[in-house]
Amino acid sequence: MTWQLYRGKVLVATPTLDNDQFFGNTVIYIYEEKEEQVFGVVLNKITKLKINDAVRLTGHPMHQSDIVVDQPIFAGGPVNQETLVLLHSNEWQSTNTAQLPHDLAISSDKLMLEKVLTGNCPRDYKMIAGVSTWHPRQLAMEIHRKSWLVIDNPKPKLFWACEGRAGWMDAVKMASAEAVDKFL
């Protein structure tokens, strides 16, 4: 087991990443950290796809809850974009659920999709396609070069109400307030 430097933290892209097609103006939750890889999901990048589009693409035969199918799918990162993960509140479980900091959990399995489609959903959740990954030294260098602001103690609304550029701006304000609090 390695020392966990990033797990549970939120990264907020700085203007140095504005020209990056994927990571410009993004807010990323780091959910896993291993010796050779750090995993995160972008919280604020909405795709044009809805959950019902994912159902059609997977050929899932289940009856769908009307409440669920129109919800958006978020772009979690440029890696494994065909894989769906569910970032959610931790009171809900599936067969492949990992508990995370900040009363969160993440699931990625067939049963997860079946449960959500039938209306068996967590209190709060985001369906996400793809993940973001770094080698730990790569991420440390990017943070050192000021490509990312780091939020150590994110507020719950950041996970569920963070969408688009407005969500990024809210995260910038949260990161700034946390930085100021550290000096007081």
Coordinates of N, CA and C in Angstrom, one line a residue:
M1 N 0.8 -1.2 0.0 CA 0.0 0.0 0.0 C 0.9 1.2 0.0
T2 N 0.5 2.2 -0.8 CA 1.3 3.4 -0.9 C 0.7 4.5 0.0
W3 N 1.4 5.5 0.2 CA 0.9 6.7 0.9 C -0.1 7.3 0.0
Q4 N -1.3 7.6 0.5 CA -2.4 8.2 -0.2 C -2.3 9.7 -0.2
L5 N -1.8 10.3 -1.2 CA -1.6 11.8 -1.3 C -2.8 12.5 -1.9
Y6 N -3.5 11.8 -2.8 CA -4.6 12.4 -3.6 C -6.0 11.9 -3.4
R7 N -6.1 10.7 -2.9 CA -7.5 10.0 -2.8 C -8.4 10.9 -2.0
G8 N -9.6 11.2 -2.5 CA -10.6 12.0 -1.8 C -10.5 13.4 -2.1
K9 N -9.5 13.9 -2.8 CA -9.3 15.3 -3.1 C -10.0 15.6 -4.5
V10 N -10.2 16.9 -4.6 CA -10.7 17.4 -5.9 C -9.7 18.3 -6.6
L11 N -9.5 18.1 -7.8 CA -8.6 18.9 -8.6 C -9.4 19.9 -9.5
V12 N -9.0 21.1 -9.5 CA -9.6 22.1 -10.3 C -8.6 22.7 -11.3
A13 N -9.0 22.6 -12.6 CA -8.0 23.0 -13.6 C -7.8 24.5 -13.5
T14 N -6.6 24.9 -13.7 CA -6.2 26.3 -13.7 C -6.1 26.8 -15.2
P15 N -6.0 28.1 -15.4 CA -6.0 28.5 -16.8 C -4.8 28.0 -17.7
T16 N -3.8 27.4 -17.0 CA -2.7 26.8 -17.8 C -3.2 25.6 -18.6
L17 N -4.4 25.0 -18.3 CA -4.9 23.9 -19.0 C -6.0 24.4 -20.0
D18 N -6.2 25.7 -20.2 CA -7.3 26.1 -21.0 C -7.2 25.6 -22.5
N19 N -6.0 25.4 -23.0 CA -5.9 24.9 -24.3 C -6.0 23.3 -24.4
D20 N -6.1 22.7 -23.3 CA -6.2 21.2 -23.3 C -7.7 20.9 -23.7
Q21 N -7.9 20.2 -24.7 CA -9.2 19.9 -25.2 C -10.1 19.2 -24.2
F22 N -9.5 18.3 -23.4 CA -10.3 17.6 -22.4 C -10.3 18.2 -21.1
F23 N -9.1 18.6 -20.6 CA -9.0 19.0 -19.2 C -9.2 20.5 -18.9
G24 N -9.4 21.3 -19.9 CA -9.6 22.8 -19.7 C -10.9 22.9 -18.9
N25 N -10.9 23.7 -17.9 CA -12.1 24.1 -17.1 C -12.8 22.8 -16.5
T26 N -12.0 21.9 -16.0 CA -12.6 20.7 -15.4 C -12.4 20.7 -13.9
V27 N -13.3 19.9 -13.3 CA -13.2 19.6 -11.8 C -13.2 18.1 -11.7
I28 N -12.2 17.5 -11.1 CA -12.0 16.1 -11.0 C -11.9 15.6 -9.6
Y29 N -12.7 14.5 -9.3 CA -12.6 13.9 -8.0 C -11.7 12.7 -8.1
I30 N -10.7 12.6 -7.2 CA -9.7 11.5 -7.2 C -10.3 10.4 -6.3
Y31 N -10.7 9.3 -6.9 CA -11.3 8.2 -6.1 C -10.4 7.0 -5.8
E32 N -9.3 6.9 -6.5 CA -8.4 5.8 -6.2 C -7.0 6.2 -6.4
E33 N -6.1 5.6 -5.6 CA -4.7 5.9 -5.8 C -3.9 4.6 -5.5
K34 N -3.2 4.2 -6.5 CA -2.4 3.0 -6.3 C -0.9 3.4 -6.6
E35 N 0.0 2.4 -6.4 CA 1.4 2.7 -6.5 C 1.8 3.3 -7.8
E36 N 1.2 2.8 -8.9 CA 1.6 3.2 -10.2 C 0.5 4.0 -11.0
Q37 N -0.7 4.3 -10.3 CA -1.7 5.0 -11.0 C -2.7 5.7 -10.1
V38 N -3.1 6.8 -10.5 CA -4.1 7.6 -9.8 C -5.3 7.7 -10.7
F39 N -6.5 7.5 -10.1 CA -7.8 7.5 -10.9 C -8.7 8.5 -10.4
G40 N -9.3 9.2 -11.4 CA -10.3 10.2 -11.0 C -11.4 10.3 -12.1
V41 N -12.5 11.0 -11.7 CA -13.6 11.3 -12.7 C -13.9 12.8 -12.7
V42 N -14.1 13.2 -13.9 CA -14.5 14.6 -14.1 C -15.9 14.8 -13.7
L43 N -16.2 15.8 -12.9 CA -17.5 16.0 -12.3 C -18.4 17.0 -13.1
N44 N -17.8 17.8 -13.9 CA -18.6 18.9 -14.5 C -18.8 18.9 -16.0
K45 N -18.3 17.8 -16.7 CA -18.4 17.8 -18.1 C -19.5 16.9 -18.6
I46 N -20.6 17.5 -19.0 CA -21.8 16.8 -19.4 C -21.6 16.4 -20.9
T47 N -22.0 15.2 -21.2 CA -22.0 14.7 -22.6 C -23.4 15.0 -23.2
K48 N -23.5 14.8 -24.5 CA -24.8 14.9 -25.1 C -25.7 13.6 -24.9
L49 N -25.1 12.6 -24.4 CA -25.8 11.3 -24.1 C -26.6 11.4 -22.8
K50 N -27.7 10.6 -22.9 CA -28.5 10.4 -21.7 C -28.4 8.9 -21.3
I51 N -28.8 8.6 -20.2 CA -28.7 7.2 -19.7 C -29.5 6.3 -20.7
N52 N -30.6 6.7 -21.3 CA -31.3 5.8 -22.2 C -30.4 5.6 -23.5
D53 N -29.5 6.5 -23.9 CA -28.6 6.2 -25.0 C -27.7 5.1 -24.6
A54 N -27.2 5.1 -23.4 CA -26.3 4.0 -22.9 C -27.0 2.7 -23.0
V55 N -28.3 2.7 -22.6 CA -29.1 1.5 -22.6 C -29.2 1.0 -24.0
R56 N -29.5 1.8 -25.0 CA -29.6 1.4 -26.4 C -28.2 0.9 -26.9
L57 N -27.1 1.5 -26.5 CA -25.8 1.1 -27.0 C -25.4 -0.2 -26.4
T58 N -25.8 -0.5 -25.2 CA -25.5 -1.8 -24.6 C -26.4 -2.9 -24.9
G59 N -27.6 -2.5 -25.6 CA -28.6 -3.5 -25.9 C -29.3 -4.1 -24.7
H60 N -29.3 -3.3 -23.6 CA -29.9 -3.8 -22.4 C -31.4 -4.0 -22.5
P61 N -32.0 -5.1 -22.2 CA -33.4 -5.4 -22.5 C -34.3 -5.0 -21.4
M62 N -33.8 -4.5 -20.3 CA -34.7 -4.2 -19.1 C -35.6 -3.0 -19.3
H63 N -36.8 -3.1 -18.6 CA -37.7 -2.0 -18.6 C -37.0 -0.8 -17.9
Q64 N -37.2 0.4 -18.4 CA -36.5 1.5 -17.8 C -37.4 2.5 -17.1
S65 N -37.0 3.0 -16.0 CA -37.7 4.0 -15.2 C -37.6 5.3 -16.0
D66 N -38.8 5.9 -16.2 CA -38.8 7.2 -16.9 C -38.0 8.3 -16.2
I67 N -37.9 8.2 -14.9 CA -37.2 9.2 -14.1 C -35.7 9.2 -14.4
V68 N -35.2 8.0 -14.7 CA -33.8 7.8 -14.9 C -33.3 8.1 -16.3
V69 N -34.0 7.6 -17.3 CA -33.4 7.6 -18.6 C -33.1 8.9 -19.2
D70 N -33.7 10.0 -18.8 CA -33.4 11.3 -19.4 C -32.2 12.0 -18.6
Q71 N -31.6 11.4 -17.7 CA -30.5 12.0 -17.0 C -29.3 12.0 -17.8
P72 N -28.4 13.0 -17.7 CA -27.2 13.0 -18.6 C -26.1 12.1 -18.1
I73 N -25.3 11.7 -19.0 CA -24.1 11.0 -18.7 C -22.9 12.0 -18.8
F74 N -22.1 12.0 -17.8 CA -20.9 12.9 -17.7 C -19.7 12.2 -18.3
A75 N -18.8 13.1 -18.8 CA -17.6 12.6 -19.4 C -16.5 12.6 -18.3
G76 N -16.2 11.4 -17.8 CA -15.3 11.2 -16.7 C -13.8 11.4 -17.0
G77 N -13.5 11.2 -18.2 CA -12.1 11.3 -18.6 C -11.8 10.6 -20.0
P78 N -10.6 10.8 -20.5 CA -10.3 10.2 -21.8 C -10.0 8.7 -21.8
V79 N -9.9 8.1 -20.7 CA -9.6 6.7 -20.6 C -10.8 5.8 -20.4
N80 N -10.9 4.7 -21.2 CA -12.0 3.8 -21.1 C -13.4 4.5 -21.2
Q81 N -13.5 5.3 -22.2 CA -14.8 6.1 -22.4 C -16.0 5.2 -22.6
E82 N -15.8 4.0 -23.0 CA -17.0 3.1 -23.2 C -17.4 2.4 -21.9
T83 N -16.7 2.7 -20.8 CA -17.0 2.1 -19.5 C -17.9 3.1 -18.7
L84 N -19.0 2.6 -18.1 CA -19.8 3.4 -17.3 C -19.5 3.2 -15.8
V85 N -19.3 4.2 -15.1 CA -19.2 4.1 -13.6 C -20.3 5.0 -13.0
L86 N -20.7 4.7 -11.8 CA -21.7 5.5 -11.1 C -21.0 6.0 -9.8
L87 N -20.8 7.3 -9.8 CA -20.4 8.0 -8.5 C -21.7 8.3 -7.8
H88 N -21.7 7.9 -6.5 CA -23.0 8.0 -5.8 C -22.8 8.1 -4.3
S89 N -23.9 8.5 -3.6 CA -23.9 8.5 -2.2 C -23.7 7.1 -1.6
N90 N -23.1 7.0 -0.4 CA -22.7 5.7 0.0 C -23.7 4.8 0.7
E91 N -25.0 5.2 0.7 CA -26.0 4.4 1.3 C -26.5 3.2 0.4
W92 N -26.1 3.3 -0.8 CA -26.5 2.4 -1.9 C -25.4 1.4 -2.3
Q93 N -25.7 0.2 -2.6 CA -24.6 -0.8 -3.0 C -25.0 -1.5 -4.3
S94 N -24.0 -2.0 -4.9 CA -24.1 -2.9 -6.0 C -23.0 -4.0 -5.8
T95 N -22.8 -4.9 -6.7 CA -21.9 -6.0 -6.5 C -20.4 -5.6 -6.6
N96 N -20.2 -4.4 -7.2 CA -18.8 -4.0 -7.3 C -18.7 -2.5 -6.8
T97 N -19.1 -2.3 -5.6 CA -19.1 -0.9 -5.0 C -17.9 -0.7 -4.1
A98 N -17.2 0.4 -4.3 CA -16.1 0.7 -3.4 C -16.5 2.0 -2.6
Q99 N -16.2 2.0 -1.4 CA -16.5 3.1 -0.5 C -15.4 4.1 -0.6
L100 N -15.8 5.4 -0.6 CA -14.8 6.5 -0.9 C -14.9 7.5 0.2
P101 N -14.0 8.4 0.3 CA -14.1 9.5 1.3 C -15.2 10.4 0.9
H102 N -15.7 11.2 1.9 CA -16.7 12.2 1.8 C -18.1 11.6 1.6
D103 N -18.3 10.4 2.2 CA -19.6 9.7 2.2 C -20.0 9.4 0.7
L104 N -19.1 9.1 -0.1 CA -19.3 8.7 -1.5 C -19.0 7.2 -1.7
A105 N -19.4 6.7 -2.8 CA -19.0 5.4 -3.3 C -19.0 5.4 -4.8
I106 N -18.4 4.4 -5.4 CA -18.3 4.3 -6.8 C -18.6 2.8 -7.2
S107 N -19.4 2.7 -8.2 CA -19.8 1.3 -8.7 C -19.6 1.2 -10.2
S108 N -19.3 0.0 -10.6 CA -19.2 -0.2 -12.1 C -19.4 -1.7 -12.3
D109 N -20.6 -2.0 -12.6 CA -21.0 -3.4 -13.0 C -22.3 -3.5 -13.6
K110 N -22.7 -4.6 -14.2 CA -23.9 -4.8 -14.9 C -25.1 -4.6 -13.9
L111 N -25.0 -5.1 -12.7 CA -26.1 -5.0 -11.8 C -26.4 -3.6 -11.4
M112 N -25.4 -2.7 -11.4 CA -25.5 -1.3 -11.1 C -26.5 -0.7 -12.1
L113 N -26.2 -1.0 -13.4 CA -27.0 -0.4 -14.5 C -28.5 -0.9 -14.4
E114 N -28.6 -2.2 -14.1 CA -30.0 -2.8 -14.0 C -30.7 -2.2 -12.9
K115 N -30.1 -2.0 -11.7 CA -30.8 -1.4 -10.6 C -31.2 0.1 -10.9
V116 N -30.3 0.8 -11.5 CA -30.6 2.2 -11.8 C -31.8 2.3 -12.8
L117 N -31.7 1.4 -13.8 CA -32.8 1.5 -14.8 C -34.2 1.1 -14.3
T118 N -34.2 0.4 -13.2 CA -35.5 0.0 -12.7 C -36.0 1.0 -11.6
G119 N -35.2 2.1 -11.4 CA -35.5 3.1 -10.4 C -34.9 2.8 -9.0
N120 N -34.1 1.8 -8.8 CA -33.5 1.5 -7.6 C -32.1 2.3 -7.6
C121 N -32.2 3.6 -7.2 CA -31.1 4.5 -7.4 C -30.6 5.0 -6.0
P122 N -29.4 5.4 -5.9 CA -28.9 6.0 -4.7 C -29.5 7.4 -4.6
R123 N -29.5 8.0 -3.4 CA -30.0 9.3 -3.1 C -29.4 10.3 -4.1
D124 N -28.1 10.3 -4.3 CA -27.4 11.2 -5.2 C -26.5 10.4 -6.0
Y125 N -26.4 10.7 -7.3 CA -25.5 10.0 -8.2 C -25.3 10.7 -9.5
K126 N -24.2 10.3 -10.2 CA -23.9 10.8 -11.5 C -23.4 9.5 -12.3
M127 N -24.0 9.3 -13.5 CA -23.5 8.3 -14.4 C -22.4 8.9 -15.2
I128 N -21.3 8.2 -15.2 CA -20.1 8.8 -15.8 C -19.5 7.8 -16.8
A129 N -19.1 8.3 -18.0 CA -18.4 7.4 -19.0 C -16.9 7.8 -19.0
G130 N -16.1 6.8 -18.8 CA -14.6 7.1 -18.8 C -14.1 7.6 -17.5
V131 N -12.7 7.5 -17.4 CA -12.0 8.0 -16.2 C -10.8 8.8 -16.6
S132 N -10.2 9.4 -15.7 CA -8.9 10.2 -15.9 C -7.9 9.4 -15.1
T133 N -6.7 9.3 -15.6 CA -5.6 8.6 -14.9 C -4.3 9.3 -15.1
W134 N -3.5 9.1 -14.1 CA -2.1 9.7 -14.1 C -1.2 8.7 -13.4
H135 N 0.1 8.8 -13.6 CA 1.1 8.2 -12.8 C 1.2 9.2 -11.6
P136 N 1.4 8.7 -10.4 CA 1.5 9.6 -9.2 C 2.5 10.7 -9.4
R137 N 3.7 10.4 -10.0 CA 4.7 11.5 -10.2 C 4.2 12.5 -11.2
Q138 N 3.5 12.0 -12.3 CA 3.0 12.9 -13.3 C 2.0 13.9 -12.7
L139 N 1.1 13.4 -11.8 CA 0.1 14.3 -11.2 C 0.8 15.3 -10.2
A140 N 1.8 14.8 -9.5 CA 2.5 15.6 -8.6 C 3.2 16.8 -9.3
M141 N 3.8 16.5 -10.5 CA 4.4 17.5 -11.3 C 3.4 18.5 -11.8
E142 N 2.3 18.0 -12.3 CA 1.2 18.9 -12.8 C 0.7 19.9 -11.7
I143 N 0.6 19.3 -10.5 CA 0.2 20.2 -9.4 C 1.3 21.2 -9.0
H144 N 2.5 20.7 -9.0 CA 3.7 21.6 -8.8 C 3.8 22.7 -9.8
R145 N 3.4 22.4 -11.0 CA 3.5 23.4 -12.1 C 2.2 24.3 -12.1
K146 N 1.4 24.1 -11.1 CA 0.2 25.0 -11.0 C -0.9 24.7 -12.1
S147 N -0.9 23.5 -12.6 CA -2.0 23.1 -13.6 C -3.3 22.8 -12.8
W148 N -3.2 22.5 -11.5 CA -4.4 22.1 -10.8 C -4.4 22.8 -9.4
L149 N -5.5 23.3 -9.0 CA -5.8 23.7 -7.6 C -6.3 22.4 -7.0
V150 N -6.0 22.3 -5.7 CA -6.4 21.1 -5.0 C -7.4 21.5 -3.8
I151 N -8.5 20.8 -3.8 CA -9.5 21.0 -2.7 C -9.4 19.8 -1.8
D152 N -9.0 20.0 -0.6 CA -8.8 18.8 0.4 C -10.2 18.4 1.0
N153 N -11.0 19.4 1.3 CA -12.3 19.1 1.9 C -13.5 19.7 1.1
P154 N -13.8 19.0 0.0 CA -14.9 19.6 -0.8 C -16.3 19.5 -0.1
K155 N -17.1 20.5 -0.5 CA -18.5 20.5 0.0 C -19.3 19.5 -0.8
P156 N -20.3 18.9 -0.2 CA -21.1 17.9 -0.9 C -21.7 18.4 -2.2
K157 N -22.1 19.7 -2.3 CA -22.8 20.2 -3.5 C -21.8 20.1 -4.7
L158 N -20.5 20.1 -4.4 CA -19.6 20.1 -5.5 C -19.7 18.8 -6.4
F159 N -20.1 17.7 -5.7 CA -20.3 16.4 -6.4 C -21.5 16.4 -7.3
W160 N -22.6 17.0 -6.8 CA -23.9 16.8 -7.4 C -24.4 18.0 -8.2
A161 N -23.9 19.2 -7.9 CA -24.4 20.4 -8.6 C -23.4 21.0 -9.5
C162 N -22.3 20.3 -9.8 CA -21.2 20.9 -10.5 C -21.4 20.5 -12.0
E163 N -21.7 21.5 -12.8 CA -21.9 21.3 -14.2 C -21.4 22.4 -15.0
G164 N -20.6 22.1 -16.1 CA -20.1 23.0 -17.0 C -19.2 24.1 -16.4
R165 N -19.0 25.2 -17.1 CA -18.1 26.2 -16.7 C -18.6 26.8 -15.4
A166 N -19.9 27.0 -15.1 CA -20.4 27.5 -13.9 C -19.9 26.6 -12.7
G167 N -19.9 25.3 -12.9 CA -19.5 24.4 -11.9 C -18.0 24.5 -11.6
W168 N -17.2 24.7 -12.7 CA -15.8 25.0 -12.6 C -15.5 26.3 -11.8
M169 N -16.3 27.3 -12.1 CA -16.1 28.6 -11.4 C -16.4 28.4 -9.9
D170 N -17.5 27.7 -9.5 CA -17.8 27.4 -8.1 C -16.6 26.6 -7.5
A171 N -16.0 25.7 -8.2 CA -14.9 24.9 -7.6 C -13.7 25.8 -7.4
V172 N -13.4 26.8 -8.4 CA -12.3 27.7 -8.2 C -12.5 28.5 -6.9
K173 N -13.8 29.0 -6.7 CA -14.1 29.8 -5.5 C -13.9 28.9 -4.2
M174 N -14.3 27.7 -4.3 CA -14.1 26.8 -3.2 C -12.6 26.5 -2.9
A175 N -11.8 26.3 -3.9 CA -10.4 26.1 -3.8 C -9.7 27.3 -3.2
S176 N -10.2 28.5 -3.7 CA -9.6 29.8 -3.2 C -9.9 30.0 -1.7
A177 N -11.2 29.7 -1.3 CA -11.6 29.9 0.1 C -10.8 28.9 1.0
E178 N -10.6 27.7 0.5 CA -9.9 26.7 1.3 C -8.4 27.2 1.5
A179 N -7.8 27.7 0.4 CA -6.4 28.2 0.5 C -6.3 29.3 1.4
V180 N -7.2 30.2 1.4 CA -7.2 31.4 2.3 C -7.3 30.9 3.8
D181 N -8.3 30.0 4.0 CA -8.5 29.4 5.4 C -7.2 28.8 5.9
K182 N -6.4 28.2 5.1 CA -5.2 27.6 5.6 C -4.2 28.6 6.1
F183 N -4.3 29.9 5.7 CA -3.4 30.9 6.1 C -3.9 31.6 7.3
L184 N -5.2 31.5 7.7 CA -5.8 32.2 8.8 C -5.6 31.4 10.1

